[in-house]
Short mmCIF file of C-alpha atoms and ligand atoms in Angstrom, two decimals:
data_model
loop_
_atom_site.label_atom_id
_atom_site.label_comp_id
_atom_site.label_asym_id
_atom_site.label_seq_id
_atom_site.Cartn_x
_atom_site.Cartn_y
_atom_site.Cartn_z
CA MET A 1 140.57 25.73 108.82
CA GLY A 2 139.98 28.96 106.91
CA GLN A 3 141.50 32.31 107.77
CA PHE A 4 138.24 33.41 109.45
CA SER A 5 137.47 30.22 111.37
CA GLU A 6 136.05 30.82 114.87
CA GLN A 7 135.17 34.39 113.80
CA ILE A 8 131.71 35.92 113.94
CA ALA A 9 130.87 38.30 111.08
CA VAL A 10 127.83 40.56 110.66
CA VAL A 11 126.92 41.73 107.14
CA THR A 12 124.02 44.14 106.52
CA GLY A 13 122.04 44.11 103.27
CA ALA A 14 123.12 40.49 102.82
CA SER A 15 120.12 39.12 100.91
CA ARG A 16 121.52 39.88 97.45
CA GLY A 17 124.15 41.70 95.39
CA ILE A 18 127.39 42.78 97.04
CA GLY A 19 126.24 41.85 100.57
CA ARG A 20 125.51 38.31 99.50
CA ALA A 21 128.92 37.93 97.80
CA ILE A 22 130.68 39.30 100.90
CA SER A 23 128.75 36.89 103.14
CA GLU A 24 129.64 33.92 100.94
CA LYS A 25 133.32 34.91 100.81
CA LEU A 26 133.63 35.29 104.60
CA ALA A 27 131.77 32.02 105.17
CA ALA A 28 134.05 30.24 102.68
CA GLY A 29 136.95 31.45 104.86
CA GLY A 30 135.37 29.77 107.89
CA ALA A 31 133.48 32.66 109.53
CA THR A 32 130.01 32.24 110.98
CA VAL A 33 128.14 34.95 109.10
CA ILE A 34 125.10 36.72 110.49
CA CYS A 35 123.28 37.89 107.37
CA ALA A 36 121.06 40.86 108.22
CA ASP A 37 118.61 42.46 105.84
CA VAL A 38 115.33 44.31 105.82
CA MET A 39 113.96 41.23 103.99
CA ASP A 40 114.89 37.69 104.91
CA CYS A 41 118.29 36.35 103.85
CA ASP A 42 117.09 32.79 103.23
CA GLU A 43 118.75 32.42 99.82
CA THR A 44 122.12 33.65 101.08
CA VAL A 45 121.97 31.43 104.16
CA GLU A 46 120.92 28.42 102.06
CA ALA A 47 123.75 28.98 99.56
CA ILE A 48 126.33 29.24 102.36
CA THR A 49 125.01 26.19 104.16
CA ALA A 50 124.90 24.17 100.93
CA ALA A 51 128.58 25.04 100.37
CA GLY A 52 129.43 23.71 103.84
CA GLY A 53 129.62 27.09 105.61
CA ARG A 54 127.88 28.56 108.62
CA ALA A 55 125.34 31.39 108.39
CA GLU A 56 122.28 32.72 110.17
CA GLY A 57 119.66 35.13 108.86
CA MET A 58 118.37 38.12 110.83
CA VAL A 59 115.68 40.55 109.74
CA LEU A 60 116.95 44.06 110.42
CA ASN A 61 115.94 47.42 109.02
CA VAL A 62 119.09 49.44 109.71
CA THR A 63 117.06 52.65 110.12
CA ASP A 64 115.60 51.23 113.35
CA GLY A 65 118.21 51.98 116.02
CA GLU A 66 116.44 50.06 118.79
CA ALA A 67 116.08 46.99 116.57
CA ALA A 68 119.77 47.21 115.65
CA GLU A 69 120.74 47.27 119.33
CA ALA A 70 118.50 44.26 120.01
CA VAL A 71 119.94 42.28 117.08
CA ILE A 72 123.55 42.99 118.13
CA ARG A 73 122.70 42.07 121.74
CA SER A 74 121.17 38.76 120.63
CA ILE A 75 124.24 37.95 118.51
CA THR A 76 126.65 38.63 121.39
CA GLU A 77 124.47 36.67 123.83
CA LYS A 78 124.56 33.68 121.51
CA HIS A 79 128.12 33.84 120.15
CA GLY A 80 129.94 35.86 122.81
CA ARG A 81 131.72 38.16 120.35
CA ILE A 82 131.63 39.98 117.00
CA ASP A 83 134.88 40.02 115.01
CA ILE A 84 133.80 41.54 111.71
CA LEU A 85 131.14 44.10 110.78
CA VAL A 86 130.45 44.94 107.14
CA ASN A 87 128.06 47.88 106.73
CA ASN A 88 126.78 47.16 103.25
CA ALA A 89 123.04 47.99 103.23
CA GLY A 90 122.40 50.94 100.97
CA ILE A 91 119.95 52.41 98.46
CA THR A 92 119.84 54.94 95.64
CA ARG A 93 117.02 57.39 94.85
CA ASP A 94 118.58 59.23 91.92
CA GLN A 95 117.33 62.59 90.66
CA LEU A 96 118.74 66.00 89.80
CA LEU A 97 118.77 68.12 92.95
CA ILE A 98 116.26 70.65 91.61
CA ARG A 99 113.71 67.84 91.14
CA MET A 100 114.62 65.72 94.14
CA LYS A 101 111.83 64.97 96.58
CA ARG A 102 112.60 65.72 100.19
CA GLU A 103 111.75 62.12 101.13
CA ASP A 104 114.28 60.78 98.60
CA TRP A 105 117.00 62.94 100.15
CA ARG A 106 116.02 61.77 103.64
CA SER A 107 115.58 58.05 102.93
CA VAL A 108 119.02 57.77 101.30
CA LEU A 109 120.69 59.54 104.23
CA GLU A 110 118.64 57.50 106.74
CA ILE A 111 119.62 54.11 105.31
CA ASN A 112 123.14 54.81 103.99
CA LEU A 113 124.43 56.93 106.88
CA ASP A 114 122.13 56.87 109.94
CA GLY A 115 121.81 53.11 109.38
CA VAL A 116 125.58 52.68 109.70
CA PHE A 117 125.54 54.66 112.97
CA ASN A 118 122.69 52.50 114.31
CA VAL A 119 124.51 49.22 113.69
CA THR A 120 128.07 50.33 114.32
CA GLN A 121 127.52 51.94 117.74
CA PRO A 122 126.46 48.73 119.55
CA VAL A 123 129.06 46.68 117.63
CA ALA A 124 131.81 49.18 118.48
CA LYS A 125 131.07 48.72 122.19
CA VAL A 126 131.47 44.94 121.82
CA MET A 127 134.69 45.26 119.80
CA MET A 128 136.23 47.80 122.20
CA ARG A 129 135.49 45.48 125.13
CA GLN A 130 137.06 42.49 123.38
CA ARG A 131 139.93 44.72 122.16
CA SER A 132 139.75 43.45 118.61
CA GLY A 133 137.58 43.81 115.55
CA ARG A 134 137.34 44.86 111.93
CA VAL A 135 134.76 47.24 110.49
CA VAL A 136 134.37 47.72 106.74
CA ASN A 137 131.97 50.31 105.36
CA ILE A 138 130.80 49.96 101.77
CA ALA A 139 130.91 53.51 100.41
CA SER A 140 131.13 54.42 96.69
CA VAL A 141 133.44 56.21 94.28
CA VAL A 142 130.71 58.84 93.90
CA GLY A 143 131.38 59.78 97.52
CA LEU A 144 134.85 60.78 96.27
CA MET A 145 134.15 62.15 92.79
CA GLY A 146 130.44 63.16 92.85
CA ASN A 147 127.92 62.24 90.17
CA ALA A 148 125.16 64.30 88.57
CA GLY A 149 121.78 63.00 89.73
CA GLN A 150 123.18 61.48 92.90
CA SER A 151 123.61 64.41 95.31
CA ASN A 152 121.78 62.50 98.06
CA TYR A 153 123.70 59.26 97.49
CA SER A 154 127.12 60.90 97.11
CA ALA A 155 126.51 63.00 100.25
CA SER A 156 125.69 59.81 102.18
CA LYS A 157 128.80 58.02 100.92
CA ALA A 158 131.12 61.02 101.47
CA GLY A 159 129.69 61.20 104.99
CA LEU A 160 130.39 57.51 105.45
CA ILE A 161 134.01 58.03 104.41
CA GLY A 162 134.41 60.83 106.99
CA MET A 163 132.82 58.65 109.64
CA THR A 164 135.17 55.78 108.72
CA LYS A 165 138.25 57.94 109.27
CA SER A 166 137.00 59.38 112.57
CA LEU A 167 136.05 55.97 113.92
CA ALA A 168 139.42 54.56 112.87
CA ARG A 169 141.04 57.22 115.07
CA GLU A 170 138.68 56.43 117.98
CA MET A 171 139.11 52.66 117.84
CA GLY A 172 142.71 52.07 116.76
CA SER A 173 144.11 51.97 120.29
CA ARG A 174 141.63 49.16 121.11
CA GLY A 175 142.81 46.89 118.33
CA VAL A 176 139.89 47.72 116.02
CA THR A 177 140.46 48.77 112.40
CA VAL A 178 137.85 50.70 110.40
CA ASN A 179 138.11 51.03 106.63
CA ALA A 180 135.90 51.83 103.66
CA ILE A 181 135.61 50.37 100.19
CA ALA A 182 134.58 52.59 97.30
CA PRO A 183 133.09 50.40 94.56
CA GLY A 184 132.64 51.76 91.05
CA PHE A 185 129.85 50.24 88.94
CA ILE A 186 129.19 46.71 90.10
CA ARG A 187 126.76 44.33 88.37
CA THR A 188 123.94 43.99 90.96
CA PRO A 189 120.18 44.66 91.10
CA MET A 190 121.12 48.27 92.04
CA THR A 191 122.78 48.91 88.65
CA GLU A 192 120.68 46.70 86.42
CA LYS A 193 118.49 49.71 85.55
CA LEU A 194 121.28 50.95 83.20
CA ASN A 195 120.28 50.80 79.51
CA ASP A 196 122.76 49.84 76.74
CA ASP A 197 123.66 53.47 75.96
CA GLN A 198 124.39 54.24 79.61
CA ARG A 199 126.43 51.04 79.88
CA ASP A 200 128.50 51.90 76.75
CA ALA A 201 129.11 55.45 78.01
CA LEU A 202 130.22 54.06 81.33
CA LEU A 203 132.62 51.52 79.84
CA LYS A 204 134.40 54.33 77.94
CA ASN A 205 135.46 55.78 81.30
CA LEU A 206 136.79 52.54 82.71
CA ALA A 207 140.43 51.49 82.50
CA VAL A 208 139.40 47.86 83.02
CA GLN A 209 136.79 47.36 80.29
CA ARG A 210 134.07 45.58 82.22
CA LEU A 211 131.56 46.26 84.97
CA GLY A 212 132.71 45.06 88.37
CA GLU A 213 131.30 41.89 89.91
CA PRO A 214 130.11 41.60 93.54
CA GLU A 215 133.00 39.16 94.07
CA ASP A 216 135.50 41.95 93.25
CA ILE A 217 134.21 43.81 96.32
CA ALA A 218 134.12 40.64 98.44
CA GLU A 219 137.83 40.07 97.71
CA ALA A 220 138.71 43.55 98.99
CA VAL A 221 136.61 43.02 102.13
CA ALA A 222 138.33 39.68 102.78
CA PHE A 223 141.72 41.39 102.56
CA LEU A 224 140.74 44.23 104.93
CA VAL A 225 139.33 41.88 107.57
CA GLY A 226 142.12 39.33 107.14
CA PRO A 227 145.31 38.92 109.15
CA GLY A 228 147.44 40.76 106.56
CA ALA A 229 145.63 44.07 107.11
CA SER A 230 146.11 44.60 110.85
CA TYR A 231 148.14 47.80 110.25
CA ILE A 232 145.69 49.28 107.74
CA THR A 233 143.00 51.61 109.11
CA GLY A 234 141.11 54.73 108.06
CA ILE A 235 141.62 54.16 104.34
CA VAL A 236 139.29 54.01 101.35
CA VAL A 237 140.00 51.14 98.97
CA ASN A 238 138.88 52.14 95.51
CA VAL A 239 137.56 49.10 93.61
CA SER A 240 136.30 50.73 90.44
CA GLY A 241 138.26 49.34 87.48
CA GLY A 242 139.87 52.76 87.12
CA LEU A 243 136.61 54.74 86.96
CA TYR A 244 138.10 57.02 89.59
CA MET A 245 141.84 57.47 90.13
P1 NAP B 301 121.39 45.95 96.18
O1 NAP B 301 121.54 44.82 95.23
O2 NAP B 301 120.27 46.90 96.02
O3 NAP B 301 121.42 45.36 97.66
C1 NAP B 301 121.29 46.20 98.77
C2 NAP B 301 120.79 45.38 99.92
O4 NAP B 301 120.56 46.26 101.04
C3 NAP B 301 119.45 44.70 99.59
O5 NAP B 301 119.46 43.39 100.07
C4 NAP B 301 118.47 45.56 100.36
O6 NAP B 301 117.33 44.87 100.79
C5 NAP B 301 119.30 45.96 101.56
N1 NAP B 301 118.69 47.08 102.24
C6 NAP B 301 118.10 48.18 101.71
N2 NAP B 301 117.61 48.95 102.67
C7 NAP B 301 117.88 48.34 103.85
C8 NAP B 301 117.60 48.65 105.19
N3 NAP B 301 116.93 49.75 105.54
N4 NAP B 301 118.03 47.80 106.17
C9 NAP B 301 118.68 46.68 105.84
N5 NAP B 301 118.96 46.32 104.58
C10 NAP B 301 118.56 47.15 103.59
O7 NAP B 301 122.70 46.85 96.18
P2 NAP B 301 124.24 46.51 95.91
O8 NAP B 301 124.55 46.97 94.56
O9 NAP B 301 124.54 45.11 96.29
O10 NAP B 301 124.89 47.55 96.94
C11 NAP B 301 125.44 47.18 98.18
C12 NAP B 301 126.22 48.37 98.72
O11 NAP B 301 127.23 48.73 97.79
C13 NAP B 301 125.37 49.61 98.94
O12 NAP B 301 125.77 50.29 100.09
C14 NAP B 301 125.68 50.45 97.71
O13 NAP B 301 125.49 51.82 97.95
C15 NAP B 301 127.14 50.09 97.50
N6 NAP B 301 127.60 50.34 96.13
C16 NAP B 301 127.08 49.65 95.09
C17 NAP B 301 127.56 49.92 93.80
C18 NAP B 301 127.07 49.18 92.60
O14 NAP B 301 127.49 49.52 91.51
N7 NAP B 301 126.21 48.19 92.72
C19 NAP B 301 128.52 50.90 93.60
C20 NAP B 301 129.01 51.60 94.69
C21 NAP B 301 128.55 51.30 95.96
P3 NAP B 301 116.04 44.76 99.80
O15 NAP B 301 116.42 43.78 98.77
O16 NAP B 301 114.96 44.26 100.66
O17 NAP B 301 115.80 46.15 99.29
#
């Protein structure tokens, strides 16, 4: 019996990187994890199943609000409840503002922020009805500190932090907590574009002298959705090795 046994968790962007690590961590704790991604989540589901856990894959582009409603409806019809939602799907389209294409501004906002609205709204209705639930939004330290070349991405993540705090105030009286995690630089396909010089420059600014691992974020998620965090809501947990303090 793990700490999440009998619980139903939904993780977006679960096919790789941080979303995959979060899915594996929650499944190892006994949750049934619905792994949703714009591509299939076969590898994540296979890894969880091979380890003795329970997982299901769902294809979901979070920018499609109607599809998100349909996916959440099908999960509640099948499982009767949703205990945990982790909004993890996200993209970068980095460029200095003066050179940024309008579509790169829009697509980052559409996936990182509108996408969270699309998935969270139907889930929030389920959680408010059942009078319990945990929502964790994966933001970023650049939503707190800014970063040259990431005005679109940092705007989306700062927006997500504001949304997290507002939703925490809306849902607290119904037994639902809503928190955000602000990762620093985590070793995933998203950051593997860094060259050696960029990596060395980055390490100079870290108190803990290594890039983060997806599992570092999964540990923080597991705490926030676990029984020890029932009085914690509306906060941003900074998991950045001291990149931002
Ligand atoms: P990643 O390796 O690029 O994984 C992101 C996942 O989201 C991918 O599986 C991707 O699917 C999926 N996705 C993209 N667009 C989607 C959409 N429209 N609908 C559903 N799923 C979609 O990124 P990551 O590094 O694991 O990042 C996960 C989260 O952490 C993101 O929100 C990111 O902003 C945040 N974060 C990451 C870092 C870092 O250093 N890595 C730092 C701070 C915050 P495809 O594979 O099909 O594209």
